[in-house]
Coordinates of C-alpha atoms and ligand atoms in Angstrom, one line a residue:
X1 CA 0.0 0.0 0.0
X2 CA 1.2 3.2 -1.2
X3 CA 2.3 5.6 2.3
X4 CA 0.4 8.6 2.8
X5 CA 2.1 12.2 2.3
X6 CA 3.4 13.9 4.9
X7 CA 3.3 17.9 5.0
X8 CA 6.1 19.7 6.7
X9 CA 6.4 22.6 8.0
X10 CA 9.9 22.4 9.5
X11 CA 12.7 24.6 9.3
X12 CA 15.8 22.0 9.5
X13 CA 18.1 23.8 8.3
X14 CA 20.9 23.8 11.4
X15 CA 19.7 20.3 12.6
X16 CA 20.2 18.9 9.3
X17 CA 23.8 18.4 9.7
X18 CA 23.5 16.0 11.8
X19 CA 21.0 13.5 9.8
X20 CA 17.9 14.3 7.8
X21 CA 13.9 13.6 8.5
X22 CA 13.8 11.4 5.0
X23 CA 16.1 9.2 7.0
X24 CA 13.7 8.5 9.4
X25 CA 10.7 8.2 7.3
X26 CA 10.9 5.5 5.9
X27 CA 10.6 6.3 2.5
X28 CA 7.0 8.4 3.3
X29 CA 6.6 10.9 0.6
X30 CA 6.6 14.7 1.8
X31 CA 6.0 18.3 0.7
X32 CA 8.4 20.1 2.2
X33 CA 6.4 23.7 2.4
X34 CA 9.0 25.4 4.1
X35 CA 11.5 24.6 1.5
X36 CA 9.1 26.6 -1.0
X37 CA 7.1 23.2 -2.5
X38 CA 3.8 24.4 -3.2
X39 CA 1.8 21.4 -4.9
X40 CA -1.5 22.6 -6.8
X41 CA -3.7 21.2 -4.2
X42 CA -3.1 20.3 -0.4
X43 CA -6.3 17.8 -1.0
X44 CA -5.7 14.2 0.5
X45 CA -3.0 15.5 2.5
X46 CA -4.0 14.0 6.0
X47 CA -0.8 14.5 8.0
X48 CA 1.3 17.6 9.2
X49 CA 4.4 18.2 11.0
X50 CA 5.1 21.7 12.2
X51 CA 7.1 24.0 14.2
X52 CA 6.7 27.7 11.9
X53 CA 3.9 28.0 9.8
X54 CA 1.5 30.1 8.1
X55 CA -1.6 31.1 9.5
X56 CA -3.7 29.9 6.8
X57 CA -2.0 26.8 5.9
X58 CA -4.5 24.6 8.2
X59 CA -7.3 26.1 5.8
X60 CA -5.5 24.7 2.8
X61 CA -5.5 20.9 4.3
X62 CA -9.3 19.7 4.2
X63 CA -8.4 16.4 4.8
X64 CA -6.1 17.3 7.6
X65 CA -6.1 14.4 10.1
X66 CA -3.6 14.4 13.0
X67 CA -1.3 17.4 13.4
X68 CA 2.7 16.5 14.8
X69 CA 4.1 19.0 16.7
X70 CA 8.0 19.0 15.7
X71 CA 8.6 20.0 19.5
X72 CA 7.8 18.9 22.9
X73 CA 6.3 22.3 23.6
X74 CA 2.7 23.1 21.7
X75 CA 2.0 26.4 22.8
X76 CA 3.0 27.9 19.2
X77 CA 1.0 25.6 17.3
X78 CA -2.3 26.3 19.7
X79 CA -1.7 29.8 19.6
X80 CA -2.2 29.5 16.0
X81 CA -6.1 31.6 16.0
X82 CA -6.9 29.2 12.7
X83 CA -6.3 26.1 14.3
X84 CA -9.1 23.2 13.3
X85 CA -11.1 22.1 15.8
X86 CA -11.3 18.8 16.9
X87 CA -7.9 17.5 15.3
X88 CA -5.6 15.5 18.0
X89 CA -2.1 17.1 18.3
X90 CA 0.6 15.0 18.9
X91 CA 3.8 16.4 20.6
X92 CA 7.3 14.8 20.0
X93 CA 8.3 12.5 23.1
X94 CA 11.5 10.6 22.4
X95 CA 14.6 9.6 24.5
X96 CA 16.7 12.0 22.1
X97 CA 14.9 15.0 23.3
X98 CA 14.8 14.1 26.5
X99 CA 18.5 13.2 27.0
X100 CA 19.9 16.5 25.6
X101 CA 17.6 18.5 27.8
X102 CA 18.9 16.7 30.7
X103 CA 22.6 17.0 29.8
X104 CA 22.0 20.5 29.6
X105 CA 20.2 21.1 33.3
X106 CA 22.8 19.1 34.8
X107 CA 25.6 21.1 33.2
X108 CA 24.0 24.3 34.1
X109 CA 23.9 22.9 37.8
X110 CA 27.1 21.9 37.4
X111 CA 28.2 25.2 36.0
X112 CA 27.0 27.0 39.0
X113 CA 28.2 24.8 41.6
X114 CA 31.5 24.5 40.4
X115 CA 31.8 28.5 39.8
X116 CA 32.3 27.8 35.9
X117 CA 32.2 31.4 35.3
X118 CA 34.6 32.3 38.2
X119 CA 37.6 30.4 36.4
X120 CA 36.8 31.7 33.0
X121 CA 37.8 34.7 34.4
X122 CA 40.3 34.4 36.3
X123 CA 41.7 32.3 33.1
X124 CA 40.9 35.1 31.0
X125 CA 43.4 37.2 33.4
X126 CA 45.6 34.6 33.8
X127 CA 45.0 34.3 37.5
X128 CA 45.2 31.1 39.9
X129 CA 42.0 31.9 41.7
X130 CA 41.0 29.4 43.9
X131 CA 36.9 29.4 45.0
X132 CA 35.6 27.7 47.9
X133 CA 33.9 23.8 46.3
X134 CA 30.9 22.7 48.5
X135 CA 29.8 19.5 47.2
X136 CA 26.1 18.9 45.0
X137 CA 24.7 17.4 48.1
X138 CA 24.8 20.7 49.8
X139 CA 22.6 21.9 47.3
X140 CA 18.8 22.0 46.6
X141 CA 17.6 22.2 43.4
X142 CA 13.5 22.4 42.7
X143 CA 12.7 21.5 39.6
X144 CA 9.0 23.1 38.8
X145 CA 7.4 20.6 35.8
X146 CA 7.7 17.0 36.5
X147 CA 6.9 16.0 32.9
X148 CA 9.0 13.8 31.1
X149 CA 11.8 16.2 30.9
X150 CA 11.4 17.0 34.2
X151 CA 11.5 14.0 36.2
X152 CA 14.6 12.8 33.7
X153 CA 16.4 15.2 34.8
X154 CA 15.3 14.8 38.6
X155 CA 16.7 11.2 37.9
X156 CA 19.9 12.3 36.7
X157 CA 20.6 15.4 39.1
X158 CA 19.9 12.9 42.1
X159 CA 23.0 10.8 40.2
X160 CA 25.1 13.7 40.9
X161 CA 24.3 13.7 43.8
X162 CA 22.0 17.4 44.6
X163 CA 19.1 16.6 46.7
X164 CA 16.2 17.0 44.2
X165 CA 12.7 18.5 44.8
X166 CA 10.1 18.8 42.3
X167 CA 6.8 21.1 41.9
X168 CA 3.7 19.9 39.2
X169 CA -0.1 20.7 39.3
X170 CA -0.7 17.2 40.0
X171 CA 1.3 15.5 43.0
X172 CA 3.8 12.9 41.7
X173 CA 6.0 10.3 43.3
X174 CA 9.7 9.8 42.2
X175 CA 11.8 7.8 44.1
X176 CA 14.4 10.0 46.1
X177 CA 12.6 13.1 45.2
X178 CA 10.2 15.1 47.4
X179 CA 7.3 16.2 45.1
X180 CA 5.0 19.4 45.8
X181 CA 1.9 19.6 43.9
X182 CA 0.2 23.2 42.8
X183 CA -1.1 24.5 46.0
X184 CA 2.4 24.0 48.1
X185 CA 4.7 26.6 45.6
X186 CA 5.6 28.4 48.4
X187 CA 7.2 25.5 50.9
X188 CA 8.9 24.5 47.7
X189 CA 10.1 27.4 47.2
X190 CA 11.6 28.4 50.5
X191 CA 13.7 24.8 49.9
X192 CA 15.4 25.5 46.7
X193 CA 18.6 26.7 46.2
X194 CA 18.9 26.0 42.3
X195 CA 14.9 26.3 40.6
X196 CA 14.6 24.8 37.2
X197 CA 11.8 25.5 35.2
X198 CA 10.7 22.7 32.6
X199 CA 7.1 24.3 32.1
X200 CA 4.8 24.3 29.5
X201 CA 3.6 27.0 29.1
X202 CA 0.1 28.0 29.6
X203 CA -2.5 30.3 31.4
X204 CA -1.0 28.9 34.4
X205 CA 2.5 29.6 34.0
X206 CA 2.6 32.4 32.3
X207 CA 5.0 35.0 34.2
X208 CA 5.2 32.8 37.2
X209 CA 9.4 33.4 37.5
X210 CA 8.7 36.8 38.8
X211 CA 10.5 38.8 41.8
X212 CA 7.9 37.6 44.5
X213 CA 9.1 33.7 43.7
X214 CA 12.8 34.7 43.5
X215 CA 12.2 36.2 46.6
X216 CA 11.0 33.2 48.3
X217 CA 14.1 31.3 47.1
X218 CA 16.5 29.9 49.8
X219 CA 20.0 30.9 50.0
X220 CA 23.0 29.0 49.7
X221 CA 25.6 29.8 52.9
X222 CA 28.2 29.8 50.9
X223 CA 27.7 29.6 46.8
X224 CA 26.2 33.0 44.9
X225 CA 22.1 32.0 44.9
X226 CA 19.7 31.4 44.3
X227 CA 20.2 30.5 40.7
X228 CA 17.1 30.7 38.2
X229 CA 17.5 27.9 35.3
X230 CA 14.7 28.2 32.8
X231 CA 14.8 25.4 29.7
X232 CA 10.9 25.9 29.5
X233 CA 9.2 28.9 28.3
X234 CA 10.4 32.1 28.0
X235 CA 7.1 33.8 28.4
X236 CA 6.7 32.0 31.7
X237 CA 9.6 34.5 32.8
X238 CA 9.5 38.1 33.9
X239 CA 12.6 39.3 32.6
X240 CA 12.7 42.9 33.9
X241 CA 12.3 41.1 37.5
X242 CA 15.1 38.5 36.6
X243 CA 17.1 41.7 35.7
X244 CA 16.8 43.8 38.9
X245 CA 17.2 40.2 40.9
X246 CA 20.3 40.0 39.6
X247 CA 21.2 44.1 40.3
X248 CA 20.4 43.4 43.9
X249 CA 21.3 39.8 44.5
X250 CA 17.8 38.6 45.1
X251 CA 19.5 35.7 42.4
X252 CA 23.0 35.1 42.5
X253 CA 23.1 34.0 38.8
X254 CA 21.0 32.7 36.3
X255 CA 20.8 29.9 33.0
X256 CA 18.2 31.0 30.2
X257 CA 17.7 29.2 27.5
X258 CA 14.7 30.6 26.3
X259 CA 13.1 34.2 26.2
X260 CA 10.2 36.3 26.5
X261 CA 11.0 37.3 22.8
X262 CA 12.9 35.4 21.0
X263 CA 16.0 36.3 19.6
X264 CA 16.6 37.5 22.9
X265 CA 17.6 41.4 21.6
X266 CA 20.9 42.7 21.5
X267 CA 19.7 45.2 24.1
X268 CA 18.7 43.1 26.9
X269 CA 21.2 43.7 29.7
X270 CA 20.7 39.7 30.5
X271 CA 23.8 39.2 28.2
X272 CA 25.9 41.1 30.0
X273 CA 25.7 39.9 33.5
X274 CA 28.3 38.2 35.2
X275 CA 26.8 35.4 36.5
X276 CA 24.5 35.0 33.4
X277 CA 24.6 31.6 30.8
X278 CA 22.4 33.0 28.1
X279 CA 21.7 30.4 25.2
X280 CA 19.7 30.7 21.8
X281 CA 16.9 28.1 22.8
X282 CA 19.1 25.2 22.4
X283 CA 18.8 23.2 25.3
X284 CA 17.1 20.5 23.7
X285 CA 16.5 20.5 19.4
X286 CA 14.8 17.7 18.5
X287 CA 17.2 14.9 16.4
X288 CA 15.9 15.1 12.8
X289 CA 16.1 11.8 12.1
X290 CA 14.4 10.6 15.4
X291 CA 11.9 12.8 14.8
X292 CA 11.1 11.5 11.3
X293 CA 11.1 8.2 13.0
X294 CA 8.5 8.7 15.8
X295 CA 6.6 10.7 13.1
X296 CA 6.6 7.7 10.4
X297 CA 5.7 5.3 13.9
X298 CA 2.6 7.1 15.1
X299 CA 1.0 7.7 11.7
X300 CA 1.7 3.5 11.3
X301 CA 0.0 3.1 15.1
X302 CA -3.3 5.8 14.2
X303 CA -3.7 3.4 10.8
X304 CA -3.2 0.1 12.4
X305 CA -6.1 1.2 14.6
X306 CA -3.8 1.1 17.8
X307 CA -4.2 5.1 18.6
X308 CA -1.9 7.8 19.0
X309 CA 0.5 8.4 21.5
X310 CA 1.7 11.4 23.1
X311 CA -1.9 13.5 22.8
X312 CA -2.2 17.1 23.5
X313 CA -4.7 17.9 26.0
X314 CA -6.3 20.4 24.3
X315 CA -8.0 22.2 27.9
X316 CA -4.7 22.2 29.8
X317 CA -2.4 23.1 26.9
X318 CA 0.4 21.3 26.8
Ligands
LIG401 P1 5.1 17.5 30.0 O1 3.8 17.8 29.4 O2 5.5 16.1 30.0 O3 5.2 18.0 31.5 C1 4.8 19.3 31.9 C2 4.9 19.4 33.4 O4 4.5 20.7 33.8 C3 3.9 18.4 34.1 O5 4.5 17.9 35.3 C4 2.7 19.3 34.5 O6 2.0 18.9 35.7 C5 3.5 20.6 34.8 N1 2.6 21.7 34.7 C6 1.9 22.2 33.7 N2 1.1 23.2 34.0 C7 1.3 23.4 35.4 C8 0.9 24.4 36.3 N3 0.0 25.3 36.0 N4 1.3 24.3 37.6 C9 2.2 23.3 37.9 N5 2.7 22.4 37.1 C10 2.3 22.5 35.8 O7 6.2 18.4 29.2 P2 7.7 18.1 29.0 O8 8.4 17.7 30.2 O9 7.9 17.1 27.8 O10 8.2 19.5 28.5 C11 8.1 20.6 29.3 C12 8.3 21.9 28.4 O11 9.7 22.1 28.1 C13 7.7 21.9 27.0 O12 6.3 22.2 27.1 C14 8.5 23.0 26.3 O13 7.8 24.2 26.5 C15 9.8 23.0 27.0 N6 10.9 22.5 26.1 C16 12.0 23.3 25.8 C17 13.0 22.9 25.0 C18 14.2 23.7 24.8 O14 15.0 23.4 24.0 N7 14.4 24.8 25.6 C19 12.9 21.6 24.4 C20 11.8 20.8 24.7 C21 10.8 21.2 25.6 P3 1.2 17.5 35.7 O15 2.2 16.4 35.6 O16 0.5 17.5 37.0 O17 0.3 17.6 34.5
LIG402 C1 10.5 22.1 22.1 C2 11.6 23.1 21.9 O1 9.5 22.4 22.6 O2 12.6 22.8 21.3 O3 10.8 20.9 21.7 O4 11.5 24.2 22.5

């Protein structure tokens, strides 16, 4: 049986290098819309993967099916106002995704407790600077979101050894990690040295890094914190409260990943503090060819009857 066509509305050009989405297809034909193919009619088209897309291009897909989101996070794609109705949205889950976002919270721990940016410097100067080295168990780090991402890398922190907490809207239970759920932020809070956010972000979390959580933070005796880590959302960020934190030592440093807008502008003063990792929203890309591969699986699963995995509730958001 000939595969159905796959529309995609990806731009891969950077991830690319490291493998392409045919490779994981499995031979599934595609029109590859942001690459400029424009076919005379979208008609029969019952599949979609997308990350940037035009407004109208739902409109031009009457047979549209299942949307693929090419990300873990969905809040572009259901902030699109011409969004069909009714049409499951699958988000990208896979162990590719989730390792490199991982990798990158724990080095960003790591960073602060081992005073990364301290040596730079002194390096930079040529100077033999000693700092003083408390250990990751004298260190709390709260991790708000205990999705997948989330309680991966609650599993992989506690392997360092921090003592891991971890804050969701529903209460979870992870071995070896103390779990808060919505209505106990504040106790949380007051226990975390390091807070990571791995939000989706919604209603709910919009703007919730602001000064009156930093503020609630606890401090480390020794180490500059609290440190703010954000591989989530930017928009779930207050960035003119992360800013005068930072003036006044409210947070003793910060890693950002990802930004209210998005390139963060050359004018934000985050780039230029000290204690400041910024990143271009890199944490975690999704692996082309994994992606094609998940992709080509769940459209095999949804017509094999078996149903889709990985479903966007459309209510919550994410
Ligand atoms: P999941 O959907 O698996 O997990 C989301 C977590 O957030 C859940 O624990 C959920 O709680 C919690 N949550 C949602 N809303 C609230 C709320 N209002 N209050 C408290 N907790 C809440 O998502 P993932 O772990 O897969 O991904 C998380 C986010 O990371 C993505 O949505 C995306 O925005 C971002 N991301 C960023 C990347 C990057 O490169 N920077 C790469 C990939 C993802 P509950 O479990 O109770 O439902
Ligand atoms: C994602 C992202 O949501 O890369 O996957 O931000």
């Amino acid at each position: 049986m000939d595969k159905s066509t796959l529309l995609l509305s990806v731009d891969f050009t950077a991830a690319e290098k490291l493998g392409s989405i045919h490779d994981g297809l499995d031979g599934r034909p595609v029109v590859d819309w942001a690459k400029g193919e424009r076919p005379d009619s979208l008609v029969g088209v019952k599949y979609a993967l997308v990350w940037e897309f035009d407004h109208d291009l739902f409109d031009r897909m009457p047979d549209l099916e299942v949307i693929f989101s090419a990300g873990a996070g969905v809040d572009k794609v259901l902030s699109n106002p011409a969004l069909p109705k009714d049409i499951p949205i699958v988000r990208f889950v896979d162990h590719s995704l989730t390792t490199r976002m991982s990798e990158w919270i724990c080095m960003q721990c790591l960073n602060h407790l081992r005073q990364q940016k301290h040596y730079d410097a002194a390096q930079k100067k040529a100077v033999w600077a000693d700092a003083p080295q408390p250990q990751a168990s004298d260190v709390t780090v709260g991790i708000m979101g205990l999705g997948v991402l989330g309680q991966d890398s609650a599993k992989k922190l506690k392997a360092l050894g921090f003592n891991v907490l971890g804050w969701s809207r529903t209460q979870k239970e992870i071995d070896g990690v103390v779990c808060y759920d919505e209505s106990e932020l504040d106790v949380f809070l007051s226990k975390t040295n390091y807070l990571v956010g791995l939000l989706p972000l919604t209603a709910g979390t919009t703007a919730i890094f602001n000064r009156e959580n930093f503020t609630k933070l606890a401090k480390h005796p020794v180490l500059p914190s609290p440190i703010f880590i954000n591989g989530g959302r930017g928009k779930s960020q207050v960035e003119t409260d992360i800013v005068s934190c930072l003036e006044d030592g409210t947070l003793g440093g910060v890693s950002l990943d990802v930004f209210e807008s998005e390139p963060l502008p050359g004018g934000s003063p985050l780039w230029h503090f000290e204690n400041a990792y910024i990143f271009p929203h890199v944490a975690a890309n999704s692996d082309v060819k994994s992606l094609g591969a998940y992709v080509d699986g769940q459209i095999k699963r949804y017509e094999n009857g078996e149903g889709l995995e990985n479903l966007v509730d459309l209510k919550l958001g994410y």
